[in-house]
Short mmCIF file of C-alpha atoms and ligand atoms in Angstrom, two decimals:
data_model
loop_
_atom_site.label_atom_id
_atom_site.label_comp_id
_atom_site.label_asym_id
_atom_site.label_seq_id
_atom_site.Cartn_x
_atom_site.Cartn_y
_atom_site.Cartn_z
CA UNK V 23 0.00 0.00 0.00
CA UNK V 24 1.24 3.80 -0.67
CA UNK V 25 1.65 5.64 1.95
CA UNK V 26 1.04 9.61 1.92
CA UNK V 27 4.85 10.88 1.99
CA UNK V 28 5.76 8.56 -0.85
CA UNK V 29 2.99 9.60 -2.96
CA UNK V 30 2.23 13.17 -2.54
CA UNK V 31 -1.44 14.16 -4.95
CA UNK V 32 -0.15 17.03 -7.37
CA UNK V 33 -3.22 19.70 -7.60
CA UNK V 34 -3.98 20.42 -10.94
CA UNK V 35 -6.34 20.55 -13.95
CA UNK V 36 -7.44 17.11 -13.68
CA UNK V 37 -7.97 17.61 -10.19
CA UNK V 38 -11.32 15.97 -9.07
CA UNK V 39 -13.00 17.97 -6.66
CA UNK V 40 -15.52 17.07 -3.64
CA UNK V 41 -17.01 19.01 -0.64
CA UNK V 42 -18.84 19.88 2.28
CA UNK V 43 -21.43 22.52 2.31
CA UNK V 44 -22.72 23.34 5.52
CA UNK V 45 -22.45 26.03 8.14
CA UNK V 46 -20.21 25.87 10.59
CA UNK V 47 -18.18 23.40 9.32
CA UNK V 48 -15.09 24.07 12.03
CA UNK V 49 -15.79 20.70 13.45
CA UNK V 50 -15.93 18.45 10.67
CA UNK V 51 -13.81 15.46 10.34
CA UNK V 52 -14.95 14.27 7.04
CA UNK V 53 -12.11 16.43 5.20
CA UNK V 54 -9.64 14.66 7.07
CA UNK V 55 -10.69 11.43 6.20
CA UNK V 56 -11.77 11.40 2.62
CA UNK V 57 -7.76 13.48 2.16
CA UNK V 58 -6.50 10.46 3.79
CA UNK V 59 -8.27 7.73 1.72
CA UNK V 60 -7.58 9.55 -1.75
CA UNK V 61 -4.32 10.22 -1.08
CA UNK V 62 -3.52 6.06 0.52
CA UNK V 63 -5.08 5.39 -2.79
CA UNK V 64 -3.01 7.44 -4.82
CA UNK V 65 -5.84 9.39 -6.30
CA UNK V 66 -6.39 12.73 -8.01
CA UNK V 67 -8.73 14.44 -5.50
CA UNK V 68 -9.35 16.81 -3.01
CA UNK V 69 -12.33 17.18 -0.38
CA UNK V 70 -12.88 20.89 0.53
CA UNK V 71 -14.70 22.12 3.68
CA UNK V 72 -16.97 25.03 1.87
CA UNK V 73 -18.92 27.02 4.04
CA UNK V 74 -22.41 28.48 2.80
CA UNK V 75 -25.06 30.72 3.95
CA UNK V 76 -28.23 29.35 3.40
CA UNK V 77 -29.26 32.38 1.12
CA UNK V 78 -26.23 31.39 -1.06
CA UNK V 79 -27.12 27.69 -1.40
CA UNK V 80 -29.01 27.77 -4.55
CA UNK V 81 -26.15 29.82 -6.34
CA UNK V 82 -23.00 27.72 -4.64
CA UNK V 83 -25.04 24.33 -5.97
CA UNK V 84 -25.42 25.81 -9.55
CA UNK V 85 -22.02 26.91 -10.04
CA UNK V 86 -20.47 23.49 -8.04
CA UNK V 87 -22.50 21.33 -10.82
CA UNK V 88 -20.31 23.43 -13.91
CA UNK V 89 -16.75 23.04 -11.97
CA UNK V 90 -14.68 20.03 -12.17
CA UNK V 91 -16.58 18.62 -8.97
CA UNK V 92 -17.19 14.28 -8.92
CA UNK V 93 -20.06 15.38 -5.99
CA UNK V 94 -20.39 16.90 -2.39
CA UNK V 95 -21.76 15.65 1.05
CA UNK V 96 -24.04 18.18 2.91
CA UNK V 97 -24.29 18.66 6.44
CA UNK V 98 -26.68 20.85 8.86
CA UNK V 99 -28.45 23.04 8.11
CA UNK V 100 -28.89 22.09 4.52
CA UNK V 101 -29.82 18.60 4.35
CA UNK V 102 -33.14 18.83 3.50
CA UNK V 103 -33.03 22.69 1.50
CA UNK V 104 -30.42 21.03 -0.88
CA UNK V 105 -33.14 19.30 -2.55
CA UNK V 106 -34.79 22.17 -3.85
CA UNK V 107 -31.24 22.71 -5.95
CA UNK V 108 -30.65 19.18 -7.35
CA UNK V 109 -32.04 17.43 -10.91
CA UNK V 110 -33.01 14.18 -8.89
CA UNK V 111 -33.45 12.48 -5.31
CA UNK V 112 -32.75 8.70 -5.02
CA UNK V 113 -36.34 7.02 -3.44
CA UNK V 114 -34.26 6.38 -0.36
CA UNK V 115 -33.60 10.04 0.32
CA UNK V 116 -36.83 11.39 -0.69
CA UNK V 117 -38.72 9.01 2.14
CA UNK V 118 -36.28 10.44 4.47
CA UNK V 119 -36.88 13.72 3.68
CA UNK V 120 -33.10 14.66 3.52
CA UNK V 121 -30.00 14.13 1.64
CA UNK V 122 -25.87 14.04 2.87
CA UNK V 123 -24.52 12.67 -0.38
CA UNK V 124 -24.60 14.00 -3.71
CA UNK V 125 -23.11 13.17 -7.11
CA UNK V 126 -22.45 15.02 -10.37
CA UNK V 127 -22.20 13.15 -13.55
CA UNK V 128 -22.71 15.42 -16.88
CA UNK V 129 -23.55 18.19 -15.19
CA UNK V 130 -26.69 16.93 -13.31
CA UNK V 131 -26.64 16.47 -9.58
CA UNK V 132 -28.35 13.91 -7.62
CA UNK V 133 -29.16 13.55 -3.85
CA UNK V 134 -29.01 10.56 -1.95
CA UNK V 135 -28.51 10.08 1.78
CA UNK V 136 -25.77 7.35 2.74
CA UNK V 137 -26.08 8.01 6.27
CA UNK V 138 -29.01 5.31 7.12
CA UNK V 139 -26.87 2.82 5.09
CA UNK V 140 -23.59 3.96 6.71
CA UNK V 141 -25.08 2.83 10.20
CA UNK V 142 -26.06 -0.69 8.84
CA UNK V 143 -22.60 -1.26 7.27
CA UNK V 144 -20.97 -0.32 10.53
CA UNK V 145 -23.05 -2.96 12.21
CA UNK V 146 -22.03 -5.59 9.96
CA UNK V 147 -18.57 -4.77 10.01
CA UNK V 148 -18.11 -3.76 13.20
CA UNK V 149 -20.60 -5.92 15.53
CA UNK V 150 -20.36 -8.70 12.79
CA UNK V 151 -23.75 -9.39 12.52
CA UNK V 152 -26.68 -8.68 9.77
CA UNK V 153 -29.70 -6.14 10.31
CA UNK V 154 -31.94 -8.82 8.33
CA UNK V 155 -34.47 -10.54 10.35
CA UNK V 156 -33.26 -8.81 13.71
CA UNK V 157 -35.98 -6.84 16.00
CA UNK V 158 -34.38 -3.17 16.85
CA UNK V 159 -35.18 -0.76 19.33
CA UNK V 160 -33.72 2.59 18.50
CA UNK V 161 -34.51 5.56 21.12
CA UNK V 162 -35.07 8.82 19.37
CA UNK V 163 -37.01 10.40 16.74
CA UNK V 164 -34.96 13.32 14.82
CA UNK V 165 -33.32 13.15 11.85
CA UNK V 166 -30.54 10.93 12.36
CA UNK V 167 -33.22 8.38 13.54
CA UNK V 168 -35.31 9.23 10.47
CA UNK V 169 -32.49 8.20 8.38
CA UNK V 170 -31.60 5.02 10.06
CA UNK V 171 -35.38 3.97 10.75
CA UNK V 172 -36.36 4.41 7.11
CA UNK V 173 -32.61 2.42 5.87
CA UNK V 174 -33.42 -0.23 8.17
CA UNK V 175 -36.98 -1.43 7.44
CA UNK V 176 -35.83 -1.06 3.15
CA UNK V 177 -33.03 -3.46 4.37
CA UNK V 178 -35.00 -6.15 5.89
CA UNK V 179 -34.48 -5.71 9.73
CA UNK V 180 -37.93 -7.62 11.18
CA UNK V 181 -39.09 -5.30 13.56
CA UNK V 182 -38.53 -1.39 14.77
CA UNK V 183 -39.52 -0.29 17.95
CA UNK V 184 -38.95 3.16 18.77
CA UNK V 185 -39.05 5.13 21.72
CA UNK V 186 -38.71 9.18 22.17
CA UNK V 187 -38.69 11.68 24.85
CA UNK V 188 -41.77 13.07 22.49
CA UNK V 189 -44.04 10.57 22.07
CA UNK V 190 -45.45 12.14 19.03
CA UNK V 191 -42.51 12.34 17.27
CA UNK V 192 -42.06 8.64 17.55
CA UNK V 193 -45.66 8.43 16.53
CA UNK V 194 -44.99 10.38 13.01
CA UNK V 195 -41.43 8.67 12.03
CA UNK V 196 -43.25 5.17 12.90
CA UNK V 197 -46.13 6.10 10.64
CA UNK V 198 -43.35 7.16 7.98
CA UNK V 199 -41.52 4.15 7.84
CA UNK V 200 -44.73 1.81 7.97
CA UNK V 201 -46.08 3.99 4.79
CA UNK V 202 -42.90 3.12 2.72
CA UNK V 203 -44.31 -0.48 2.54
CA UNK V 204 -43.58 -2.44 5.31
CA UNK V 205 -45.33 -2.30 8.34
CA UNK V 206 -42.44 -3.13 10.47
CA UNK V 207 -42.47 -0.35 12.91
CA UNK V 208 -44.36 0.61 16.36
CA UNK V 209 -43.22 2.93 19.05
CA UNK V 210 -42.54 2.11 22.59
CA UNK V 211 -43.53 4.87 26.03
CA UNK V 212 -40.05 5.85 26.77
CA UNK V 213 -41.07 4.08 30.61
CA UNK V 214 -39.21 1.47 32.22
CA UNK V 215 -41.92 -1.14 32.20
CA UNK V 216 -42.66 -0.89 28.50
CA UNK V 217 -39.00 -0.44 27.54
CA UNK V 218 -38.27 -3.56 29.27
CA UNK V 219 -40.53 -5.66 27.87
CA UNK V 220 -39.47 -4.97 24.81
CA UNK V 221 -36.04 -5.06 24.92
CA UNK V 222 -36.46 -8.78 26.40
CA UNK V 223 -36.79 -9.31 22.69
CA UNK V 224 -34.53 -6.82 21.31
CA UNK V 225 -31.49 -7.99 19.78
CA UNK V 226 -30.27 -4.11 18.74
CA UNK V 227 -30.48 -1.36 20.84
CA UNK V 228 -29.54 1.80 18.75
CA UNK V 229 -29.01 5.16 20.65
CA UNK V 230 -30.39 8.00 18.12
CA UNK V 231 -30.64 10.63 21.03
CA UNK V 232 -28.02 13.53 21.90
CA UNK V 233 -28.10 11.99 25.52
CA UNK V 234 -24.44 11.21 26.78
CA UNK V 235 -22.59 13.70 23.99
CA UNK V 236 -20.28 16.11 24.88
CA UNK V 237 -20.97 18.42 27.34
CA UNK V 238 -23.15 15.74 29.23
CA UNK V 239 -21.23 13.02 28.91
CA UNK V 240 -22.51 10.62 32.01
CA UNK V 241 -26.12 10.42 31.42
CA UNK V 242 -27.78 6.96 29.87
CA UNK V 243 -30.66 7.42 27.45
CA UNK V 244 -32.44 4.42 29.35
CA UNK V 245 -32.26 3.44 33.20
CA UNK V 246 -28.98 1.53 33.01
CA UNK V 247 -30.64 -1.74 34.98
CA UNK V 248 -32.50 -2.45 31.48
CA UNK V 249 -29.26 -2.72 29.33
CA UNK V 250 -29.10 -6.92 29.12
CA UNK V 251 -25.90 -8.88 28.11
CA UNK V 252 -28.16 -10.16 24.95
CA UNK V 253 -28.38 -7.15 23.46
CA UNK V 254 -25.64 -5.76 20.61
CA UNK V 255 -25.50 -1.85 21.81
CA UNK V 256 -25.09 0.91 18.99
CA UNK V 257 -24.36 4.72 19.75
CA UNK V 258 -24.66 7.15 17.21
CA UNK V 259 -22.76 9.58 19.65
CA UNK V 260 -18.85 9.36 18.88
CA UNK V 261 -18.00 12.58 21.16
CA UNK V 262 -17.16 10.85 23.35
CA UNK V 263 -16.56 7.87 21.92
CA UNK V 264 -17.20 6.03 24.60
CA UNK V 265 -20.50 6.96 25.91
CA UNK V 266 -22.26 6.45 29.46
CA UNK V 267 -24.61 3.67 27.34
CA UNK V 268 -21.78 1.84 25.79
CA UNK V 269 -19.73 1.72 29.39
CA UNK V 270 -22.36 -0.20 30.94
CA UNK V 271 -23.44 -2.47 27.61
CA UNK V 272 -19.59 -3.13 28.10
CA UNK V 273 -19.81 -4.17 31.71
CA UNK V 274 -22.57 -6.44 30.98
CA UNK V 275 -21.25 -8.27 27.97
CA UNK V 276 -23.00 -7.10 24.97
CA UNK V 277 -21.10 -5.96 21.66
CA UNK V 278 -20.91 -2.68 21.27
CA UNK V 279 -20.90 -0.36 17.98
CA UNK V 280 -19.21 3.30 18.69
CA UNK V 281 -20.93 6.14 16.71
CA UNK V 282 -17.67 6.48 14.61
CA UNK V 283 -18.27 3.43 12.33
CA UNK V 284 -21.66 5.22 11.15
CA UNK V 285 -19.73 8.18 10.26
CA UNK V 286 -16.81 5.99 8.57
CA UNK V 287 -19.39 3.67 6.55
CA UNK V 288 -21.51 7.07 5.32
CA UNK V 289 -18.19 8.23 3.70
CA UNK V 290 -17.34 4.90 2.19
CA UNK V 291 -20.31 4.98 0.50
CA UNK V 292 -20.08 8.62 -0.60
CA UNK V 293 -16.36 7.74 -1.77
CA UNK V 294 -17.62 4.65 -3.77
CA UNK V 295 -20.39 6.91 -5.58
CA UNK V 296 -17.68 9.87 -6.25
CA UNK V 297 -14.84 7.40 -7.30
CA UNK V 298 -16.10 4.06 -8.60
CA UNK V 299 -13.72 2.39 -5.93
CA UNK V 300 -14.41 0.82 -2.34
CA UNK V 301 -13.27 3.30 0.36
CA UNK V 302 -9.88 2.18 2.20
CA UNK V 303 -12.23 2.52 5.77
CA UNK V 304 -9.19 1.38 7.90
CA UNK V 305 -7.69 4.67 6.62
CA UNK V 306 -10.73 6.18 7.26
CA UNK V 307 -10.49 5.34 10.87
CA UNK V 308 -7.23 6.10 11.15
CA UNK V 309 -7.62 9.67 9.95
CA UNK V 310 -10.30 10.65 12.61
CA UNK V 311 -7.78 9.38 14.99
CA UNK V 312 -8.56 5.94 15.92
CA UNK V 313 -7.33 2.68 14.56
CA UNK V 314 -9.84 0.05 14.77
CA UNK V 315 -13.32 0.07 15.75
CA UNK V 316 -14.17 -1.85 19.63
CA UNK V 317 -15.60 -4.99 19.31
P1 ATR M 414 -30.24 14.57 14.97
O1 ATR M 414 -30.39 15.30 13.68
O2 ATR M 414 -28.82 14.37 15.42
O3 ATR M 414 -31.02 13.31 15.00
P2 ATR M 414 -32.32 16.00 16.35
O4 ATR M 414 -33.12 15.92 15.09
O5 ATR M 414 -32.25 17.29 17.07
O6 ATR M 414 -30.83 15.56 16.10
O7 ATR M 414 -32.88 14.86 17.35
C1 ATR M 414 -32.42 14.74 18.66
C2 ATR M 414 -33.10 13.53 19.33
O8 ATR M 414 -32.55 13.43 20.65
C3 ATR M 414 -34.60 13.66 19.49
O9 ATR M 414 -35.19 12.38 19.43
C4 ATR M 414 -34.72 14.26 20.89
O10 ATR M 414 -35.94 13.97 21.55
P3 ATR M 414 -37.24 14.94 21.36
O11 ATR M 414 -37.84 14.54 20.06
O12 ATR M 414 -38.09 14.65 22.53
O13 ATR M 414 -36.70 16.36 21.36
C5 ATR M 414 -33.63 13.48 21.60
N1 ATR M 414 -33.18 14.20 22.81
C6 ATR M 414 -32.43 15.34 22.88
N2 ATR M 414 -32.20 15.68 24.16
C7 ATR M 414 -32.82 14.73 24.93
C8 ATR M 414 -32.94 14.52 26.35
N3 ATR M 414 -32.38 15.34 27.24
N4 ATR M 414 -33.65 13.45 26.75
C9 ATR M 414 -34.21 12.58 25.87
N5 ATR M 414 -34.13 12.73 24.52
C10 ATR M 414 -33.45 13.78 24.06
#
């Protein structure tokens, strides 16, 4: 394999381009690691962090499409705005209502949203097992959950309970998802009694909910008594990487998925569209600054 000092990327003309439109972007690891795969590759691109106002979105998008650009990822708060400014939205992305990925190919751009897929991958690859056939519990209902919800059911997980601080909320996504064909999904009272009896038949607990990030690192989404050694535990949360849920999962045996693996598999997939190639994720890893992902 190259490594990066042997095989330094010359800008140029035949530079491909690819980017990140949101605002603020100061906090964004995704340049770091999509640099770091091109360049273990050995290939002629470059991912720019490009900041933009939400008036200027429209006119950025238009005048991205006629530069030398393979496609862009979008972050807040343009994820679901962008779709006013593309030629097409994959099916995927238009039932969740948002899009993080987009390509250009002749000119036209087209939005898709890898992030839903991203978390599966990172379940397969990183708690080894398949989302097919397997009854989920995630707790939350905002977008991230939208994403993931929606991914899961078009993937063939069996059943999607989901439970939110706002009932009514979980209400709406469940009624989403079910509408898109399957009718997989229910919610769950975010109560200990309820929650318990269904996570006695939960074999993936997913953590959608900004509970346990940075600054309040500490606190469980769930009363940590009804975490059981059965379950395979997923955080979306990778600051910190290791969150309050994933300590105890740990102490109580269960395999455990860190947050960063969604993140890493949503920019394979990204990379795969842009490039034609399959994404060098241990790179990937490496670049946000860890080497492999906990089993
Ligand atoms: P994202 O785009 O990252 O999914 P979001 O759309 O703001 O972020 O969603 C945040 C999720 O975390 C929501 O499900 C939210 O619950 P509500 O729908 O009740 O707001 C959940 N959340 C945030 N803070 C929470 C807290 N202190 N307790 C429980 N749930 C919380």
């Amino acid at each position: 394999m190259r490594t990066e000092t042997s095989n330094p990327i010359p800008i140029d003309t035949r530079t491909r381009l690819v980017g990140l439109l949101g605002q603020p972007l100061g906090h964004s690891l995704s340049p770091a690691m999509h640099n770091r795969a091109f360049r273990i590759l050995g290939l002629n691109y470059c991912y720019l962090p490009i900041e933009v106002a939400d008036r200027d979105l429209k006119t950025v998008t238009a005048g991205i499409a006629k530069m030398n650009f393979a496609g862009y990822n979008v972050t807040i708060p343009h994820k679901i705005r962008i779709m006013d400014c593309l030629d097409a939205v994959d099916p995927l992305a238009q039932a969740i209502g948002a899009v993080n990925t987009v390509t250009i190919r002749n000119g036209r751009s087209t939005g898709y949203n890898t992030d839903g897929i991203g978390f599966v991958r990172s379940i397969e690859a990183v708690g080894g097992l398949s989302i097919k056939e397997k009854s989920i519990m995630m707790l939350g209902s905002g977008g991230a959950a939208r994403a993931i919800a929606m991914t899961l059911a078009q993937q063939g997980a069996a059943r999607i309970a989901i439970a939110n601080r706002t009932e009514a909320k979980a209400h709406a996504l469940a009624g989403d998802v079910n509408r898109q064909g399957r009718e997989c999904c229910r919610t769950v009272p975010m109560e200990p009694p309820a929650l318990e009896t269904v996570l006695r038949h939960t074999d993936i607990l997913v953590n959608t909910t900004s509970v346990g990030m940075h600054p309040r690192e500490g606190e469980c989404p769930i009363p940590e008594h009804l975490v059981h050694g059965g379950l395979v535990v997923c955080d979306i949360v990778y600051n910190p990487r290791q969150t309050r849920l994933l300590d105890i999962a740990r102490q109580k045996g269960c395999r455990l998925v860190e947050g960063l693996g969604m993140l890493v598999y949503q920019g394979a997939a990204g990379f795969r569209m842009w490039t034609g190639l399959e994404a060098p994720v241990d790179a990937m890893f490496d670049a946000i600054g860890q080497n492999a992902a906990v089993k």
